[in-house]
PDB file of C-alpha atoms in Angstrom:
ATOM      1  CA  MET A   1      23.841 -31.670   5.723  1.00 50.00           C
ATOM      2  CA  GLU A   2      25.431 -28.250   5.555  1.00 53.00           C
ATOM      3  CA  THR A   3      24.036 -25.613   7.845  1.00 53.00           C
ATOM      4  CA  THR A   4      23.966 -21.909   7.373  1.00 59.00           C
ATOM      5  CA  GLU A   5      22.920 -19.155   9.700  1.00 70.00           C
ATOM      6  CA  ASN A   6      19.260 -19.622   8.638  1.00 78.00           C
ATOM      7  CA  THR A   7      19.216 -23.424   8.396  1.00 80.00           C
ATOM      8  CA  PRO A   8      18.830 -25.467  11.571  1.00 87.00           C
ATOM      9  CA  GLU A   9      21.039 -28.445  12.170  1.00 91.00           C
ATOM     10  CA  TYR A  10      18.825 -31.496  12.543  1.00 90.00           C
ATOM     11  CA  ALA A  11      19.620 -34.572  14.586  1.00 92.00           C
ATOM     12  CA  PRO A  12      21.222 -37.348  12.579  1.00 90.00           C
ATOM     13  CA  GLU A  13      18.967 -39.995  11.083  1.00 88.00           C
ATOM     14  CA  HIS A  14      19.072 -43.233  13.037  1.00 89.00           C
ATOM     15  CA  PRO A  15      19.799 -46.440  11.141  1.00 89.00           C
ATOM     16  CA  ALA A  16      17.253 -49.240  10.979  1.00 91.00           C
ATOM     17  CA  ARG A  17      18.075 -52.124  13.315  1.00 91.00           C
ATOM     18  CA  LEU A  18      17.612 -54.675  10.559  1.00 93.00           C
ATOM     19  CA  SER A  19      15.799 -55.124   7.293  1.00 94.00           C
ATOM     20  CA  TRP A  20      13.171 -57.602   8.422  1.00 94.00           C
ATOM     21  CA  THR A  21      11.645 -57.772   4.940  1.00 93.00           C
ATOM     22  CA  GLU A  22      14.905 -59.187   3.582  1.00 94.00           C
ATOM     23  CA  HIS A  23      15.334 -61.733   6.385  1.00 96.00           C
ATOM     24  CA  VAL A  24      11.768 -63.046   6.387  1.00 96.00           C
ATOM     25  CA  PRO A  25      10.497 -62.364   2.870  1.00 96.00           C
ATOM     26  CA  ASP A  26       7.718 -64.947   3.165  1.00 98.00           C
ATOM     27  CA  VAL A  27       6.347 -63.149   6.235  1.00 97.00           C
ATOM     28  CA  TYR A  28       6.552 -59.815   4.437  1.00 96.00           C
ATOM     29  CA  LYS A  29       4.763 -61.214   1.368  1.00 97.00           C
ATOM     30  CA  ALA A  30       2.095 -62.732   3.616  1.00 98.00           C
ATOM     31  CA  MET A  31       1.641 -59.364   5.343  1.00 97.00           C
ATOM     32  CA  VAL A  32       1.215 -57.638   1.972  1.00 97.00           C
ATOM     33  CA  ARG A  33      -1.454 -60.195   1.001  1.00 98.00           C
ATOM     34  CA  LEU A  34      -3.143 -59.850   4.406  1.00 97.00           C
ATOM     35  CA  ASP A  35      -3.108 -56.056   4.056  1.00 97.00           C
ATOM     36  CA  ALA A  36      -4.690 -56.268   0.598  1.00 97.00           C
ATOM     37  CA  ALA A  37      -7.381 -58.636   1.880  1.00 97.00           C
ATOM     38  CA  ALA A  38      -8.105 -56.495   4.950  1.00 97.00           C
ATOM     39  CA  ARG A  39      -8.563 -53.270   2.970  1.00 94.00           C
ATOM     40  CA  LYS A  40     -11.176 -54.715   0.563  1.00 95.00           C
ATOM     41  CA  GLY A  41     -14.398 -52.783   0.850  1.00 92.00           C
ATOM     42  CA  VAL A  42     -13.061 -50.284   3.417  1.00 94.00           C
ATOM     43  CA  ASP A  43     -13.422 -46.667   2.339  1.00 95.00           C
ATOM     44  CA  PRO A  44      -9.875 -45.518   1.427  1.00 94.00           C
ATOM     45  CA  THR A  45     -10.156 -42.221   3.331  1.00 94.00           C
ATOM     46  CA  LEU A  46     -11.463 -43.957   6.436  1.00 97.00           C
ATOM     47  CA  LEU A  47      -8.722 -46.569   6.100  1.00 97.00           C
ATOM     48  CA  GLU A  48      -5.985 -43.922   6.106  1.00 97.00           C
ATOM     49  CA  LEU A  49      -7.507 -42.185   9.147  1.00 98.00           C
ATOM     50  CA  VAL A  50      -7.546 -45.513  10.991  1.00 98.00           C
ATOM     51  CA  LYS A  51      -3.967 -46.294   9.970  1.00 98.00           C
ATOM     52  CA  ILE A  52      -2.753 -42.873  11.058  1.00 98.00           C
ATOM     53  CA  ARG A  53      -4.534 -43.084  14.422  1.00 98.00           C
ATOM     54  CA  ALA A  54      -3.235 -46.579  15.208  1.00 98.00           C
ATOM     55  CA  SER A  55       0.263 -45.492  14.192  1.00 98.00           C
ATOM     56  CA  GLN A  56       0.035 -42.466  16.506  1.00 98.00           C
ATOM     57  CA  LEU A  57      -0.965 -44.697  19.407  1.00 97.00           C
ATOM     58  CA  ASN A  58       1.853 -47.140  18.638  1.00 97.00           C
ATOM     59  CA  HIS A  59       4.422 -44.341  18.168  1.00 97.00           C
ATOM     60  CA  CYS A  60       5.237 -45.664  14.714  1.00 97.00           C
ATOM     61  CA  ALA A  61       7.014 -42.828  12.912  1.00 97.00           C
ATOM     62  CA  TYR A  62       7.576 -44.900   9.777  1.00 97.00           C
ATOM     63  CA  CYS A  63       3.874 -45.669   9.327  1.00 97.00           C
ATOM     64  CA  LEU A  64       2.886 -42.109  10.254  1.00 98.00           C
ATOM     65  CA  ASP A  65       5.143 -40.848   7.484  1.00 97.00           C
ATOM     66  CA  MET A  66       3.638 -43.307   5.008  1.00 96.00           C
ATOM     67  CA  HIS A  67      -0.034 -42.950   5.838  1.00 97.00           C
ATOM     68  CA  THR A  68      -0.134 -39.187   6.284  1.00 97.00           C
ATOM     69  CA  LYS A  69       1.524 -38.816   2.879  1.00 96.00           C
ATOM     70  CA  ASP A  70      -0.912 -41.300   1.312  1.00 95.00           C
ATOM     71  CA  ALA A  71      -3.875 -39.547   2.947  1.00 96.00           C
ATOM     72  CA  LEU A  72      -2.729 -36.132   1.718  1.00 96.00           C
ATOM     73  CA  ALA A  73      -2.142 -37.500  -1.789  1.00 94.00           C
ATOM     74  CA  ALA A  74      -5.675 -38.944  -1.748  1.00 92.00           C
ATOM     75  CA  GLY A  75      -7.103 -35.531  -0.926  1.00 94.00           C
ATOM     76  CA  GLU A  76      -7.476 -35.735   2.853  1.00 96.00           C
ATOM     77  CA  SER A  77      -7.181 -32.350   4.555  1.00 97.00           C
ATOM     78  CA  VAL A  78      -4.175 -31.359   6.635  1.00 97.00           C
ATOM     79  CA  GLU A  79      -6.566 -30.103   9.299  1.00 97.00           C
ATOM     80  CA  ARG A  80      -8.286 -33.488   9.779  1.00 98.00           C
ATOM     81  CA  ILE A  81      -4.935 -35.280   9.892  1.00 97.00           C
ATOM     82  CA  ILE A  82      -3.591 -32.853  12.485  1.00 97.00           C
ATOM     83  CA  GLN A  83      -6.716 -33.233  14.625  1.00 97.00           C
ATOM     84  CA  LEU A  84      -6.514 -37.049  14.695  1.00 97.00           C
ATOM     85  CA  SER A  85      -4.338 -37.086  17.788  1.00 96.00           C
ATOM     86  CA  ALA A  86      -7.134 -35.222  19.585  1.00 97.00           C
ATOM     87  CA  TRP A  87     -10.131 -36.546  17.636  1.00 97.00           C
ATOM     88  CA  ASP A  88     -12.280 -36.897  20.745  1.00 95.00           C
ATOM     89  CA  GLU A  89     -11.931 -33.171  21.463  1.00 97.00           C
ATOM     90  CA  SER A  90     -12.458 -32.253  17.797  1.00 97.00           C
ATOM     91  CA  ARG A  91     -15.310 -34.573  16.890  1.00 97.00           C
ATOM     92  CA  HIS A  92     -16.850 -31.953  14.609  1.00 97.00           C
ATOM     93  CA  PHE A  93     -14.112 -32.653  12.035  1.00 98.00           C
ATOM     94  CA  TYR A  94     -15.361 -36.219  11.498  1.00 98.00           C
ATOM     95  CA  THR A  95     -18.523 -38.075  10.541  1.00 98.00           C
ATOM     96  CA  GLU A  96     -20.299 -40.371  13.008  1.00 98.00           C
ATOM     97  CA  ARG A  97     -19.006 -43.316  10.982  1.00 98.00           C
ATOM     98  CA  GLU A  98     -15.415 -42.059  11.196  1.00 98.00           C
ATOM     99  CA  LEU A  99     -15.780 -41.396  14.917  1.00 98.00           C
ATOM    100  CA  ALA A 100     -17.005 -44.943  15.505  1.00 98.00           C
ATOM    101  CA  ALA A 101     -14.062 -46.289  13.492  1.00 98.00           C
ATOM    102  CA  LEU A 102     -11.550 -44.136  15.377  1.00 98.00           C
ATOM    103  CA  GLU A 103     -12.969 -45.190  18.726  1.00 98.00           C
ATOM    104  CA  LEU A 104     -12.825 -48.842  17.674  1.00 98.00           C
ATOM    105  CA  THR A 105      -9.257 -48.329  16.429  1.00 98.00           C
ATOM    106  CA  GLU A 106      -8.226 -47.062  19.852  1.00 97.00           C
ATOM    107  CA  ALA A 107      -9.985 -49.910  21.652  1.00 97.00           C
ATOM    108  CA  VAL A 108      -8.377 -52.582  19.456  1.00 97.00           C
ATOM    109  CA  THR A 109      -4.943 -50.922  19.479  1.00 97.00           C
ATOM    110  CA  VAL A 110      -4.790 -50.244  23.223  1.00 95.00           C
ATOM    111  CA  ILE A 111      -6.307 -53.510  24.358  1.00 90.00           C
ATOM    112  CA  THR A 112      -4.690 -53.494  27.797  1.00 82.00           C
ATOM    113  CA  ASP A 113      -7.941 -54.369  29.555  1.00 73.00           C
ATOM    114  CA  GLY A 114      -8.138 -57.521  27.488  1.00 80.00           C
ATOM    115  CA  PHE A 115     -11.293 -56.643  25.576  1.00 90.00           C
ATOM    116  CA  VAL A 116     -13.000 -54.082  23.377  1.00 95.00           C
ATOM    117  CA  PRO A 117     -15.714 -52.423  25.498  1.00 95.00           C
ATOM    118  CA  ASP A 118     -19.266 -53.378  24.524  1.00 95.00           C
ATOM    119  CA  GLU A 119     -20.331 -49.749  24.073  1.00 97.00           C
ATOM    120  CA  VAL A 120     -17.461 -49.102  21.634  1.00 97.00           C
ATOM    121  CA  TYR A 121     -18.295 -52.214  19.630  1.00 97.00           C
ATOM    122  CA  GLU A 122     -22.013 -51.382  19.629  1.00 98.00           C
ATOM    123  CA  ARG A 123     -21.384 -47.844  18.314  1.00 98.00           C
ATOM    124  CA  ALA A 124     -19.294 -49.282  15.498  1.00 98.00           C
ATOM    125  CA  ALA A 125     -21.901 -51.967  14.793  1.00 98.00           C
ATOM    126  CA  LYS A 126     -24.529 -49.223  14.348  1.00 98.00           C
ATOM    127  CA  GLN A 127     -22.387 -47.521  11.696  1.00 98.00           C
ATOM    128  CA  PHE A 128     -21.141 -50.562   9.779  1.00 98.00           C
ATOM    129  CA  GLU A 129     -22.813 -53.674   8.384  1.00 97.00           C
ATOM    130  CA  GLU A 130     -21.353 -56.884   9.840  1.00 97.00           C
ATOM    131  CA  ALA A 131     -19.159 -57.587   6.797  1.00 96.00           C
ATOM    132  CA  GLU A 132     -17.882 -53.992   6.816  1.00 96.00           C
ATOM    133  CA  LEU A 133     -17.197 -54.196  10.542  1.00 97.00           C
ATOM    134  CA  ALA A 134     -15.259 -57.434  10.069  1.00 97.00           C
ATOM    135  CA  GLN A 135     -13.170 -55.748   7.333  1.00 97.00           C
ATOM    136  CA  LEU A 136     -12.574 -52.722   9.559  1.00 98.00           C
ATOM    137  CA  ILE A 137     -11.414 -54.913  12.456  1.00 98.00           C
ATOM    138  CA  ALA A 138      -9.129 -56.751  10.035  1.00 98.00           C
ATOM    139  CA  ALA A 139      -7.675 -53.449   8.773  1.00 98.00           C
ATOM    140  CA  ILE A 140      -7.095 -52.228  12.340  1.00 98.00           C
ATOM    141  CA  THR A 141      -5.406 -55.498  13.246  1.00 98.00           C
ATOM    142  CA  VAL A 142      -3.159 -55.386  10.172  1.00 98.00           C
ATOM    143  CA  ILE A 143      -1.943 -51.811  10.752  1.00 98.00           C
ATOM    144  CA  ASN A 144      -1.121 -52.780  14.328  1.00 98.00           C
ATOM    145  CA  ALA A 145       0.988 -55.663  13.011  1.00 98.00           C
ATOM    146  CA  TRP A 146       2.765 -53.356  10.534  1.00 98.00           C
ATOM    147  CA  ASN A 147       3.399 -50.883  13.364  1.00 98.00           C
ATOM    148  CA  ARG A 148       5.000 -53.579  15.482  1.00 97.00           C
ATOM    149  CA  PHE A 149       7.341 -54.644  12.693  1.00 97.00           C
ATOM    150  CA  ALA A 150       8.344 -51.040  11.992  1.00 97.00           C
ATOM    151  CA  VAL A 151       8.768 -49.956  15.621  1.00 97.00           C
ATOM    152  CA  SER A 152      10.710 -53.028  16.737  1.00 97.00           C
ATOM    153  CA  THR A 153      13.135 -52.824  13.798  1.00 96.00           C
ATOM    154  CA  ARG A 154      13.297 -48.989  13.896  1.00 95.00           C
ATOM    155  CA  MET A 155      12.344 -48.508  10.256  1.00 94.00           C
ATOM    156  CA  VAL A 156      13.421 -45.011   9.214  1.00 92.00           C
ATOM    157  CA  PRO A 157      10.683 -42.485   8.363  1.00 93.00           C
ATOM    158  CA  GLY A 158      10.994 -39.713   5.832  1.00 89.00           C
ATOM    159  CA  HIS A 159      11.818 -41.574   2.644  1.00 89.00           C
ATOM    160  CA  TYR A 160       8.358 -42.739   1.586  1.00 89.00           C
ATOM    161  CA  THR A 161       6.637 -41.260  -1.451  1.00 89.00           C
ATOM    162  CA  PRO A 162       2.832 -41.542  -1.791  1.00 89.00           C
ATOM    163  CA  GLY A 163       1.690 -44.742  -3.459  1.00 76.00           C
ATOM    164  CA  GLN A 164       5.086 -46.408  -3.070  1.00 76.00           C
ATOM    165  CA  HIS A 165       3.589 -49.448  -1.304  1.00 71.00           C
TER     166      HIS A 165
END
């Protein structure tokens, strides 16, 4: 990339460690099917918020690139996406249902204590019917799996276009 006096010189793009999708195509195809099954019945806007928040917690730049672009393309506001990293301090940007989903996303994603706290689960259970809650937990679990594939193989962010996957 050429630089001029007004153009900053960016750090070079790192290469991916490996193309896991090429080496284990059956796993990738199974993940795509699992993702499709997990998203059934989950509000698309809520789903993108959950995917972005889990990806923030997991430091997954590739998935952040993908899901913020998909959320923006679906009409989500820049302001709500920006506030996700501090959703607890900016609760007024989100509905009670979204807040319960974000709190559950954090509890499932950062499960270092070995369980999802009862109060977090109960708040989510008040906002979602059992089948919806099961789908939401599935969607949270799937984005965490995607994050782990992308982070461990250092998938390169910045090349995704909305709706590509």
